[in-house]
Amino acid sequence: MIFCCEELKCCKYSYINQENVRITTTPVIEVRELVLDNCRSNEGKIEGLTAEFVNLEFLSLINVGLISVSNLPKLGKLKKLELSDNRISGGLDVLAEKLPNLTHLNLSGNKLKDISTLEPLKKLDGLKSLDLFNCEVTNLNDYRESVFKLLPQLTYLDGYDVEDREASDSDGEVDGVDDDDDEEDEEEDLDEEDDDDEEGVEGEEEDEVSGDEEEEDLGIEGEVEDEDDEDDDEEEVEAVKGEKRKREPDDEDDDDDDDEDDD
């Protein structure tokens, strides 16, 4: 989503604000959501807002000083338009011509007084949500019944349907835009899970390698200990043999002495 809070000029790859500071952003043809709240309109025009935004689906022009919608560019793919807190009093007939696929329209806080000013919205066949909070027209008797009768395509008026059931969050979203965001979030979650799985596998492999190395070390140590034991046994045998050799000559001398005594 592209945000801007000042008057701007629009070129294909960046915005240039009134201080001539270039702000790099998405190419105009790729922009799908644009927020220009609190920008100041000039004779009903927002400088830089043109029909070049061919893929724009969401446009917010809250509190920009509009008194008419006649100077809005033709945006064939626009679905949601925020026009609250302006000074629009009529002239809504151009919306069907310039924004034929509009599904959500917010005109809260404008100067709409009569139900008849809403009649041009009948031509917006896809319009399913209309907001008129803080417009004088909401003070009329049977206001809700009259609007639903005038615009039978509407599902929600001021956030509630004809049976006073509140709209869900999903009903307030622009079809496609938020779905894509959800898909991106899901893809990021899946990527994170894959990374975690890979880290887990690597950790298991490292543990297995460490275990194998430990077993090999233990085997080597065991072999060394066995060799040491064998060396000790051989030394003990040699020591015993040495003692026997020492004792044998002594025994022979003792036998000779005994023979002499007998004589």
XYZ file of N, CA and C in Angstrom:
789
model
N 0.856 -1.191 0.000
C 0.000 0.000 0.000
C 0.893 1.242 0.000
N 0.540 2.240 -0.819
C 1.317 3.469 -0.916
C 0.624 4.559 -0.099
N 1.383 5.193 0.804
C 0.852 6.266 1.620
C 1.513 7.578 1.237
N 0.750 8.663 1.289
C 1.329 9.987 1.069
C 0.494 10.997 1.835
N 1.143 11.950 2.478
C 0.424 12.919 3.298
C 0.548 14.346 2.782
N 1.124 14.530 1.605
C 1.293 15.871 1.067
C 0.885 15.889 -0.404
N 0.766 17.116 -0.959
C 0.511 17.215 -2.383
C 1.665 16.547 -3.111
N 1.358 15.880 -4.191
C 2.407 15.129 -4.868
C 2.256 15.194 -6.366
N 3.371 14.912 -6.998
C 3.373 14.692 -8.432
C 3.740 13.239 -8.618
N 3.158 12.629 -9.590
C 3.384 11.199 -9.743
C 4.099 10.909 -11.048
N 5.207 10.183 -10.966
C 5.840 9.685 -12.167
C 5.838 8.172 -12.090
N 6.396 7.496 -13.070
C 6.198 6.053 -13.149
C 6.879 5.270 -12.032
N 7.975 5.771 -11.487
C 8.701 4.976 -10.519
C 8.937 5.670 -9.184
N 8.396 6.873 -8.998
C 8.586 7.529 -7.707
C 7.578 8.657 -7.539
N 7.460 9.128 -6.290
C 6.669 10.305 -6.004
C 7.607 11.461 -5.690
N 7.242 12.676 -6.134
C 8.023 13.875 -5.816
C 7.093 14.803 -5.044
N 7.397 15.033 -3.749
C 6.500 15.862 -2.959
C 6.766 17.343 -3.206
N 6.084 18.211 -2.457
C 6.165 19.639 -2.761
C 7.524 20.243 -2.416
N 8.354 19.538 -1.654
C 9.717 19.997 -1.397
C 10.693 19.443 -2.429
N 10.135 18.828 -3.492
C 10.937 18.234 -4.559
C 11.847 17.110 -4.059
N 11.371 16.412 -3.038
C 12.089 15.246 -2.524
C 11.537 14.003 -3.212
N 12.417 13.268 -3.853
C 11.980 12.078 -4.574
C 11.848 10.905 -3.610
N 10.702 10.259 -3.635
C 10.442 9.109 -2.769
C 10.225 7.893 -3.664
N 11.192 6.999 -3.675
C 11.089 5.820 -4.532
C 9.977 4.905 -4.036
N 9.217 4.367 -4.948
C 8.093 3.507 -4.565
C 7.791 2.530 -5.686
N 6.656 1.890 -5.603
C 6.247 0.910 -6.596
C 5.848 1.592 -7.897
N 6.134 1.002 -9.048
C 5.664 1.583 -10.307
C 4.151 1.770 -10.282
N 3.691 2.872 -10.839
C 2.271 3.218 -10.815
C 1.388 2.074 -11.312
N 1.815 1.412 -12.338
C 0.995 0.370 -12.936
C 0.802 -0.818 -11.989
N 1.669 -0.949 -10.973
C 1.584 -2.069 -10.038
C 0.865 -1.719 -8.739
N 0.558 -0.434 -8.530
C -0.078 -0.013 -7.284
C -1.532 -0.476 -7.252
N -1.894 -1.138 -6.149
C -3.266 -1.620 -5.988
C -3.998 -0.904 -4.866
N -3.273 -0.310 -3.939
C -3.891 0.417 -2.834
C -3.159 1.750 -2.651
N -3.921 2.827 -2.544
C -3.330 4.158 -2.463
C -4.069 4.990 -1.416
N -3.314 5.509 -0.431
C -3.893 6.334 0.635
C -3.348 7.754 0.511
N -4.248 8.700 0.249
C -3.873 10.110 0.096
C -4.608 10.979 1.113
N -4.910 10.430 2.275
C -5.628 11.157 3.314
C -4.907 12.449 3.688
N -5.698 13.514 3.848
C -5.207 14.821 4.302
C -4.369 15.563 3.265
N -4.243 15.022 2.059
C -3.698 15.828 0.966
C -4.718 16.932 0.655
N -4.280 18.017 0.091
C -5.211 19.091 -0.222
C -5.520 19.091 -1.714
N -6.785 19.052 -2.031
C -7.195 19.064 -3.429
C -7.150 20.492 -3.975
N -6.978 20.570 -5.288
C -6.940 21.863 -5.961
C -8.072 21.879 -6.981
N -9.136 22.622 -6.654
C -10.325 22.677 -7.502
C -10.868 21.271 -7.780
N -10.904 20.480 -6.714
C -11.477 19.145 -6.832
C -10.537 18.109 -7.404
N -9.268 18.463 -7.589
C -8.299 17.522 -8.149
C -7.171 17.265 -7.152
N -6.696 16.027 -7.147
C -5.496 15.679 -6.396
C -4.379 15.515 -7.408
N -3.401 16.416 -7.334
C -2.331 16.391 -8.320
C -1.585 15.059 -8.268
N -1.447 14.448 -9.419
C -0.757 13.165 -9.496
C -1.681 11.963 -9.516
N -2.938 12.156 -9.110
C -3.904 11.049 -9.147
C -4.517 11.005 -10.544
N -4.072 10.046 -11.334
C -4.497 9.969 -12.734
C -4.981 8.572 -13.082
N -5.440 8.425 -14.300
C -5.919 7.135 -14.796
C -4.785 6.146 -15.043
N -3.521 6.581 -14.798
C -2.394 5.670 -14.954
C -2.410 4.547 -13.923
N -3.155 4.757 -12.835
C -3.281 3.715 -11.805
C -4.292 2.660 -12.276
N -3.944 1.979 -13.322
C -4.907 1.091 -13.986
C -5.281 -0.124 -13.152
N -4.445 -0.503 -12.189
C -4.732 -1.681 -11.365
C -5.150 -1.329 -9.946
N -5.454 -0.052 -9.710
C -5.825 0.395 -8.373
C -7.180 -0.197 -7.959
N -7.204 -0.775 -6.744
C -8.436 -1.375 -6.237
C -8.947 -0.686 -4.980
N -8.073 0.011 -4.281
C -8.470 0.706 -3.052
C -7.889 2.118 -3.078
N -8.752 3.111 -2.848
C -8.314 4.510 -2.850
C -8.940 5.227 -1.662
N -8.095 5.887 -0.865
C -8.592 6.625 0.295
C -8.269 8.107 0.135
N -9.335 8.923 0.147
C -9.207 10.389 0.007
C -9.930 11.073 1.165
N -9.596 10.659 2.374
C -10.249 11.210 3.554
C -9.717 12.607 3.854
N -10.651 13.562 4.048
C -10.304 14.930 4.449
C -9.299 15.590 3.494
N -9.658 15.585 2.217
C -8.794 16.245 1.231
C -9.444 17.519 0.669
N -10.615 17.868 1.194
C -11.264 19.111 0.772
C -12.087 18.995 -0.502
N -12.500 17.792 -0.880
C -13.295 17.628 -2.107
C -14.708 18.176 -1.926
N -15.188 18.891 -2.936
C -16.586 19.330 -2.948
C -17.368 18.601 -4.032
N -16.639 17.828 -4.858
C -17.266 17.086 -5.947
C -16.390 15.902 -6.313
N -17.021 14.896 -6.911
C -16.261 13.730 -7.378
C -16.079 13.763 -8.896
N -16.464 14.864 -9.503
C -16.464 14.942 -10.959
C -15.062 14.872 -11.561
N -14.038 15.240 -10.775
C -12.685 15.249 -11.307
C -11.876 13.991 -10.970
N -12.527 13.010 -10.414
C -11.825 11.753 -10.173
C -11.468 11.103 -11.504
N -10.309 10.477 -11.610
C -9.939 9.818 -12.867
C -10.739 8.530 -13.058
N -10.740 8.025 -14.250
C -11.401 6.763 -14.515
C -10.503 5.625 -14.027
N -11.028 4.839 -13.102
C -10.278 3.731 -12.496
C -11.146 2.477 -12.582
N -10.990 1.768 -13.662
C -11.884 0.651 -13.967
C -11.846 -0.506 -13.000
N -10.750 -0.655 -12.252
C -10.642 -1.785 -11.327
C -10.879 -1.404 -9.866
N -11.157 -0.130 -9.612
C -11.340 0.313 -8.235
C -12.568 -0.340 -7.612
N -12.389 -0.870 -6.397
C -13.491 -1.531 -5.697
C -13.910 -0.797 -4.427
N -12.953 -0.164 -3.772
C -13.278 0.490 -2.503
C -12.796 1.933 -2.535
N -13.704 2.859 -2.218
C -13.392 4.286 -2.251
C -13.782 4.933 -0.927
N -12.792 5.549 -0.272
C -13.017 6.250 0.997
C -13.043 7.753 0.723
N -14.201 8.383 0.968
C -14.352 9.824 0.726
C -14.886 10.557 1.951
N -14.695 9.986 3.124
C -15.274 10.594 4.324
C -14.596 11.917 4.683
N -15.350 12.747 5.417
C -14.856 14.043 5.927
C -14.438 14.995 4.815
N -15.235 15.045 3.746
C -15.068 16.054 2.703
C -16.314 16.946 2.682
N -16.552 17.647 1.585
C -17.700 18.565 1.515
C -18.578 18.264 0.305
N -18.695 16.997 -0.024
C -19.469 16.575 -1.197
C -20.966 16.670 -0.885
N -21.697 17.301 -1.773
C -23.140 17.485 -1.554
C -23.998 16.830 -2.630
N -23.346 16.335 -3.690
C -24.109 15.709 -4.774
C -23.177 15.350 -5.913
N -23.784 15.213 -7.117
C -22.988 14.931 -8.304
C -22.386 13.534 -8.320
N -23.091 12.569 -7.726
C -22.567 11.201 -7.648
C -22.769 10.395 -8.925
N -23.411 10.992 -9.912
C -23.709 10.263 -11.143
C -22.452 9.851 -11.911
N -21.324 10.552 -11.712
C -20.105 10.234 -12.464
C -19.425 8.967 -11.951
N -19.810 8.533 -10.747
C -19.154 7.363 -10.166
C -19.384 6.107 -10.997
N -20.599 5.941 -11.489
C -20.905 4.747 -12.281
C -20.119 4.732 -13.583
N -19.850 5.912 -14.110
C -19.099 6.000 -15.369
C -17.600 5.781 -15.146
N -17.052 6.365 -14.082
C -15.611 6.314 -13.859
C -15.151 5.138 -12.994
N -16.057 4.682 -12.135
C -15.696 3.588 -11.220
C -16.750 2.482 -11.310
N -16.871 1.834 -12.442
C -17.978 0.891 -12.683
C -17.959 -0.350 -11.806
N -16.804 -0.693 -11.235
C -16.717 -1.919 -10.426
C -16.674 -1.644 -8.926
N -17.117 -0.477 -8.522
C -17.095 -0.103 -7.113
C -18.030 -0.993 -6.291
N -17.501 -1.504 -5.152
C -18.312 -2.350 -4.258
C -18.473 -1.725 -2.871
N -17.538 -0.865 -2.458
C -17.595 -0.234 -1.146
C -17.413 1.278 -1.314
N -18.318 2.048 -0.754
C -18.248 3.501 -0.863
C -18.511 4.121 0.505
N -17.578 4.946 0.959
C -17.725 5.614 2.251
C -17.839 7.115 2.025
N -19.015 7.653 2.310
C -19.283 9.091 2.163
C -19.587 9.738 3.510
N -19.137 9.136 4.589
C -19.415 9.658 5.927
C -18.859 11.069 6.088
N -19.589 11.904 6.835
C -19.103 13.240 7.144
C -19.116 14.200 5.975
N -19.991 13.970 4.990
C -20.129 14.888 3.862
C -21.430 15.695 3.988
N -21.797 16.428 2.937
C -22.923 17.362 2.992
C -24.176 16.815 2.293
N -24.358 15.527 2.355
C -25.517 14.903 1.700
C -26.754 15.053 2.585
N -27.810 15.631 2.027
C -28.999 15.951 2.820
C -30.231 15.148 2.431
N -30.351 14.802 1.152
C -31.583 14.183 0.665
C -31.327 12.786 0.115
N -32.326 11.928 0.220
C -32.238 10.574 -0.334
C -32.051 10.640 -1.847
N -32.622 11.643 -2.473
C -32.553 11.748 -3.933
C -31.113 11.914 -4.432
N -30.230 12.473 -3.605
C -28.840 12.643 -4.036
C -28.129 11.294 -4.188
N -28.704 10.241 -3.611
C -28.108 8.904 -3.685
C -28.607 8.108 -4.892
N -29.598 8.630 -5.589
C -30.203 7.873 -6.685
C -29.209 7.453 -7.773
N -28.200 8.275 -8.127
C -27.239 7.857 -9.150
C -26.484 6.573 -8.792
N -26.466 6.226 -7.520
C -25.748 5.021 -7.101
C -26.465 3.750 -7.539
N -27.688 3.894 -8.037
C -28.423 2.726 -8.537
C -27.691 2.084 -9.716
N -26.911 2.889 -10.427
C -26.200 2.378 -11.605
C -24.966 1.544 -11.239
N -24.579 1.600 -9.966
C -23.448 0.781 -9.514
C -23.977 -0.589 -9.090
N -24.079 -1.483 -10.052
C -24.703 -2.777 -9.797
C -23.970 -3.600 -8.734
N -22.651 -3.407 -8.624
C -21.880 -4.211 -7.678
C -21.749 -3.607 -6.298
N -22.348 -2.430 -6.068
C -22.209 -1.760 -4.781
C -22.923 -2.566 -3.689
N -22.173 -2.975 -2.676
C -22.791 -3.758 -1.598
C -22.620 -3.127 -0.218
N -21.777 -2.082 -0.117
C -21.597 -1.432 1.189
C -21.530 0.077 1.000
N -22.367 0.799 1.749
C -22.419 2.256 1.678
C -22.426 2.809 3.095
N -21.547 3.783 3.352
C -21.486 4.413 4.675
C -21.812 5.897 4.552
N -22.761 6.351 5.387
C -23.194 7.749 5.364
C -23.224 8.346 6.768
N -22.421 7.818 7.679
C -22.369 8.348 9.040
C -22.140 9.859 9.016
N -22.807 10.552 9.940
C -22.598 12.000 10.118
C -22.957 12.822 8.882
N -23.795 12.276 8.022
C -24.400 13.063 6.937
C -25.821 13.419 7.370
N -26.298 14.576 6.959
C -27.627 15.018 7.378
C -28.725 14.065 6.920
N -28.493 13.374 5.838
C -29.505 12.469 5.310
C -29.868 11.374 6.313
N -28.953 11.054 7.219
C -29.219 9.977 8.191
C -30.254 10.382 9.233
N -30.563 11.689 9.287
C -31.543 12.163 10.267
C -32.978 12.090 9.753
N -33.149 11.727 8.495
C -34.493 11.648 7.916
C -35.268 10.461 8.489
N -36.556 10.604 8.555
C -37.407 9.500 8.988
C -37.308 8.342 7.985
N -37.301 7.133 8.523
C -37.224 5.939 7.682
C -36.004 5.965 6.752
N -34.947 6.559 7.232
C -33.730 6.692 6.434
C -33.224 5.330 5.924
N -33.072 4.375 6.813
C -32.515 3.089 6.407
C -33.436 2.353 5.436
N -34.704 2.331 5.754
C -35.652 1.653 4.865
C -35.668 2.290 3.475
N -35.585 3.609 3.449
C -35.631 4.326 2.170
C -34.388 4.024 1.328
N -33.241 3.984 1.966
C -32.006 3.735 1.220
C -31.978 2.303 0.693
N -32.345 1.331 1.519
C -32.360 -0.063 1.066
C -33.374 -0.263 -0.072
N -34.471 0.489 -0.024
C -35.467 0.392 -1.097
C -34.943 1.028 -2.382
N -34.223 2.157 -2.245
C -33.669 2.853 -3.408
C -32.528 2.058 -4.041
N -31.720 1.414 -3.198
C -30.523 0.697 -3.674
C -30.631 -0.770 -3.270
N -31.412 -1.537 -3.980
C -31.641 -2.947 -3.601
C -30.395 -3.822 -3.681
N -29.368 -3.357 -4.398
C -28.133 -4.150 -4.497
C -27.302 -4.090 -3.215
N -27.616 -3.125 -2.329
C -26.851 -2.961 -1.102
C -27.033 -4.146 -0.158
N -25.927 -4.540 0.476
C -25.989 -5.538 1.548
C -25.864 -4.856 2.898
N -25.010 -3.836 2.972
C -24.783 -3.140 4.241
C -24.898 -1.633 4.073
N -25.580 -1.015 5.034
C -25.678 0.439 5.111
C -25.174 0.855 6.490
N -24.137 1.668 6.514
C -23.520 2.085 7.765
C -23.095 0.888 8.619
N -22.632 -0.159 7.963
C -22.087 -1.314 8.676
C -23.081 -2.358 9.108
N -24.379 -2.207 8.743
C -25.408 -3.167 9.144
C -26.295 -3.506 7.954
N -26.779 -4.753 7.931
C -27.651 -5.141 6.828
C -29.089 -4.728 7.125
N -30.008 -5.104 6.256
C -31.396 -4.677 6.373
C -32.059 -5.212 7.645
N -31.505 -6.280 8.209
C -32.032 -6.852 9.449
C -31.195 -6.453 10.663
N -30.416 -5.400 10.502
C -29.582 -4.854 11.580
C -28.516 -5.820 12.079
N -28.032 -6.668 11.204
C -26.905 -7.539 11.552
C -25.618 -6.867 11.099
N -24.670 -6.826 11.996
C -23.420 -6.120 11.725
C -22.577 -6.863 10.694
N -21.916 -6.099 9.847
C -21.040 -6.686 8.832
C -19.809 -7.294 9.503
N -19.379 -8.430 8.995
C -18.163 -9.054 9.504
C -16.946 -8.353 8.916
N -15.786 -8.611 9.492
C -14.554 -7.977 9.003
C -14.282 -8.344 7.551
N -14.579 -9.590 7.195
C -14.298 -10.041 5.830
C -15.174 -9.325 4.818
N -16.389 -8.901 5.249
C -17.271 -8.189 4.324
C -16.768 -6.789 4.026
N -15.912 -6.266 4.913
C -15.385 -4.927 4.701
C -14.100 -4.905 3.904
N -13.599 -6.081 3.542
C -12.339 -6.147 2.801
C -12.588 -6.072 1.304
N -11.599 -5.582 0.608
C -11.669 -5.564 -0.852
C -11.309 -6.947 -1.354
N -12.190 -7.525 -2.163
C -11.935 -8.864 -2.677
C -10.631 -8.885 -3.449
N -9.799 -9.896 -3.148
C -8.565 -10.073 -3.898
C -7.369 -9.475 -3.204
N -7.465 -8.193 -2.774
C -6.317 -7.521 -2.174
C -5.936 -8.174 -0.868
N -6.905 -8.311 0.054
C -6.601 -8.889 1.346
C -6.348 -10.376 1.236
N -7.003 -11.029 0.257
C -6.759 -12.453 0.058
C -5.307 -12.687 -0.310
N -4.768 -11.818 -1.173
C -3.369 -11.961 -1.569
C -2.450 -11.752 -0.381
N -2.801 -10.780 0.492
C -1.988 -10.547 1.679
C -1.987 -11.768 2.567
N -3.194 -12.407 2.710
C -3.280 -13.611 3.527
C -2.439 -14.720 2.933
N -2.484 -14.848 1.588
C -1.699 -15.886 0.944
C -0.214 -15.658 1.170
N 0.214 -14.362 1.106
C 1.626 -14.062 1.349
C 2.014 -14.427 2.767
N 1.101 -14.117 3.741
C 1.387 -14.467 5.131
C 1.504 -15.969 5.296
N 0.574 -16.720 4.610
C 0.620 -18.168 4.700
C 1.911 -18.705 4.109
N 2.331 -18.115 2.970
C 3.578 -18.563 2.361
C 4.757 -18.305 3.273
N 4.743 -17.122 3.957
C 5.830 -16.820 4.889
C 5.839 -17.812 6.033
N 4.614 -18.155 6.544
C 4.531 -19.126 7.632
C 5.068 -20.474 7.190
N 4.704 -20.882 5.947
C 5.176 -22.153 5.437
C 6.686 -22.156 5.285
N 7.223 -21.015 4.796
C 8.673 -20.910 4.653
C 9.360 -21.036 6.002
N 8.759 -20.377 7.033
C 9.339 -20.462 8.363
C 9.298 -21.891 8.879
N 8.153 -22.592 8.617
C 8.048 -23.975 9.059
C 9.084 -24.845 8.361
N 9.265 -24.602 7.051
C 10.272 -25.374 6.312
C 11.660 -25.135 6.883
N 11.935 -23.857 7.217
C 13.240 -23.538 7.798
C 13.421 -24.251 9.125
N 12.322 -24.264 9.936
C 12.407 -24.943 11.227
C 12.648 -26.431 11.038
N 11.930 -27.025 10.031
C 12.108 -28.454 9.763
C 13.533 -28.746 9.336
N 14.080 -27.887 8.462
C 15.446 -28.092 7.995
C 16.428 -27.982 9.147
N 16.184 -26.990 10.039
C 17.060 -26.842 11.192
C 16.962 -28.067 12.085
N 15.707 -28.609 12.230
C 15.526 -29.806 13.048
C 16.266 -30.991 12.468
N 16.170 -31.163 11.136
C 16.857 -32.272 10.481
C 18.360 -32.131 10.627
N 18.850 -30.899 10.434
C 20.284 -30.667 10.584
C 20.730 -30.965 12.001
N 19.858 -30.569 12.979
C 20.195 -30.836 14.362
C 20.259 -32.324 14.649
N 19.271 -33.080 14.066
C 19.276 -34.528 14.266
C 20.509 -35.157 13.638
N 20.867 -34.685 12.437
C 22.046 -35.230 11.770
C 23.299 -34.952 12.585
N 23.370 -33.726 13.144
C 24.526 -33.394 13.971
C 24.576 -34.277 15.199
N 23.385 -34.531 15.789
C 23.348 -35.406 16.966
C 23.807 -36.801 16.613
N 23.337 -37.304 15.415
C 23.738 -38.643 15.000
C 25.240 -38.712 14.768
N 25.781 -37.679 14.114
C 27.223 -37.656 13.867
C 27.981 -37.624 15.177
N 27.506 -36.792 16.116
C 28.156 -36.699 17.414
C 28.100 -38.038 18.133
N 26.912 -38.718 18.033
C 26.765 -40.027 18.672
C 27.727 -41.031 18.078
N 27.832 -41.025 16.731
C 28.757 -41.959 16.079
C 30.190 -41.681 16.502
N 30.529 -40.394 16.579
C 31.891 -40.055 16.978
C 32.163 -40.491 18.408
N 31.144 -40.297 19.273
C 31.326 -40.723 20.655
C 31.516 -42.227 20.738
N 30.694 -42.992 19.933
C 30.839 -44.441 19.937
C 32.223 -44.846 19.456
N 32.703 -44.174 18.409
C 34.032 -44.492 17.904
C 35.092 -44.188 18.951
N 34.935 -43.045 19.637
C 35.898 -42.693 20.683
C 35.880 -43.714 21.793
N 34.651 -44.129 22.170
C 34.542 -45.125 23.227
C 35.181 -46.429 22.793
N 34.981 -46.822 21.518
C 35.565 -48.059 21.001
C 37.073 -48.001 21.031
N 37.603 -46.858 20.611
C 39.066 -46.695 20.614
C 39.601 -46.753 22.026
N 38.920 -46.062 22.957
C 39.361 -46.083 24.335
C 39.319 -47.497 24.892
N 38.236 -48.258 24.516
C 38.114 -49.640 24.987
C 39.265 -50.488 24.475
N 39.582 -50.289 23.191
C 40.678 -51.065 22.628
C 41.991 -50.739 23.317
N 42.203 -49.428 23.580
C 43.432 -49.024 24.269
C 43.501 -49.643 25.651
N 42.326 -49.620 26.364
C 42.303 -50.213 27.702
C 42.599 -51.708 27.642
N 42.010 -52.409 26.612
C 42.259 -53.846 26.469
C 43.738 -54.109 26.239
N 44.346 -53.289 25.394
C 45.767 -53.473 25.126
C 46.580 -53.248 26.382
N 46.200 -52.232 27.172
C 46.904 -51.960 28.421
C 46.781 -53.132 29.369
N 45.551 -53.729 29.424
C 45.334 -54.882 30.304
C 46.206 -56.048 29.872
N 46.259 -56.286 28.556
C 47.078 -57.393 28.060
C 48.542 -57.177 28.401
N 49.023 -55.936 28.276
C 50.410 -55.631 28.617
C 50.672 -55.901 30.085
N 49.696 -55.501 30.944
C 49.859 -55.743 32.384
C 49.932 -57.227 32.676
N 49.082 -58.034 32.011
C 49.077 -59.486 32.235
C 50.411 -60.091 31.821
N 50.930 -59.647 30.679
C 52.208 -60.177 30.217
C 53.323 -59.837 31.192
N 53.280 -58.617 31.719
C 54.306 -58.218 32.683
C 54.237 -59.074 33.939
N 52.988 -59.368 34.399
C 52.835 -60.212 35.589
C 53.377 -61.608 35.329
N 53.118 -62.203 34.154
C 53.607 -63.539 33.824
C 55.128 -63.556 33.815
N 55.732 -62.534 33.180
C 57.186 -62.469 33.125
C 57.776 -62.354 34.514
N 57.101 -61.560 35.382
C 57.593 -61.411 36.752
C 57.570 -62.735 37.494
N 56.475 -63.519 37.303
C 56.363 -64.838 37.959
C 57.459 -65.763 37.471
N 57.667 -65.755 36.129
C 58.713 -66.608 35.574
C 60.078 -66.233 36.136
N 60.333 -64.933 36.295
C 61.606 -64.482 36.834
C 61.813 -64.966 38.251
N 60.737 -64.902 39.022
C 60.846 -65.361 40.404
C 61.158 -66.850 40.437
N 60.512 -67.617 39.548
C 60.776 -69.066 39.515
C 62.230 -69.338 39.172
N 62.755 -68.548 38.204
C 64.144 -68.773 37.817
C 65.100 -68.488 38.969
N 64.774 -67.466 39.746
C 65.614 -67.144 40.892
C 65.563 -68.231 41.943
N 64.375 -68.794 42.124
C 64.184 -69.795 43.164
C 64.809 -71.112 42.790
N 64.861 -71.505 41.541
C 65.364 -72.832 41.136
C 66.827 -73.029 41.506
N 67.747 -72.107 41.216
C 69.143 -72.282 41.651
C 69.256 -72.418 43.158
N 68.497 -71.655 43.925
C 68.542 -71.743 45.372
C 68.130 -73.120 45.835
N 67.102 -73.675 45.199
C 66.624 -75.010 45.579
C 67.690 -76.037 45.310
N 68.462 -75.920 44.214
C 69.513 -76.898 43.908
C 70.629 -76.838 44.954
N 70.986 -75.619 45.376
C 72.017 -75.461 46.403
C 71.597 -76.118 47.690
N 70.325 -75.949 48.044
C 69.807 -76.562 49.268
C 69.909 -78.068 49.175
N 69.651 -78.653 48.043
C 69.718 -80.115 47.868
C 71.153 -80.593 48.028
N 72.159 -79.862 47.492
C 73.559 -80.257 47.624
C 73.991 -80.241 49.069
N 73.557 -79.229 49.816
C 73.899 -79.140 51.229
C 73.323 -80.314 51.982
N 72.139 -80.704 51.643
C 71.518 -81.852 52.323
C 72.303 -83.106 52.047
N 72.841 -83.325 50.856
C 73.565 -84.538 50.494
C 74.875 -84.592 51.282
N 75.568 -83.450 51.424
C 76.806 -83.408 52.168
C 76.584 -83.765 53.631
N 75.532 -83.266 54.175
C 75.217 -83.576 55.558
C 75.025 -85.058 55.741
N 74.405 -85.704 54.799
C 74.164 -87.133 54.893
C 75.471 -87.890 54.893
N 76.452 -87.456 54.140
C 77.739 -88.106 54.106
C 78.436 -87.914 55.443
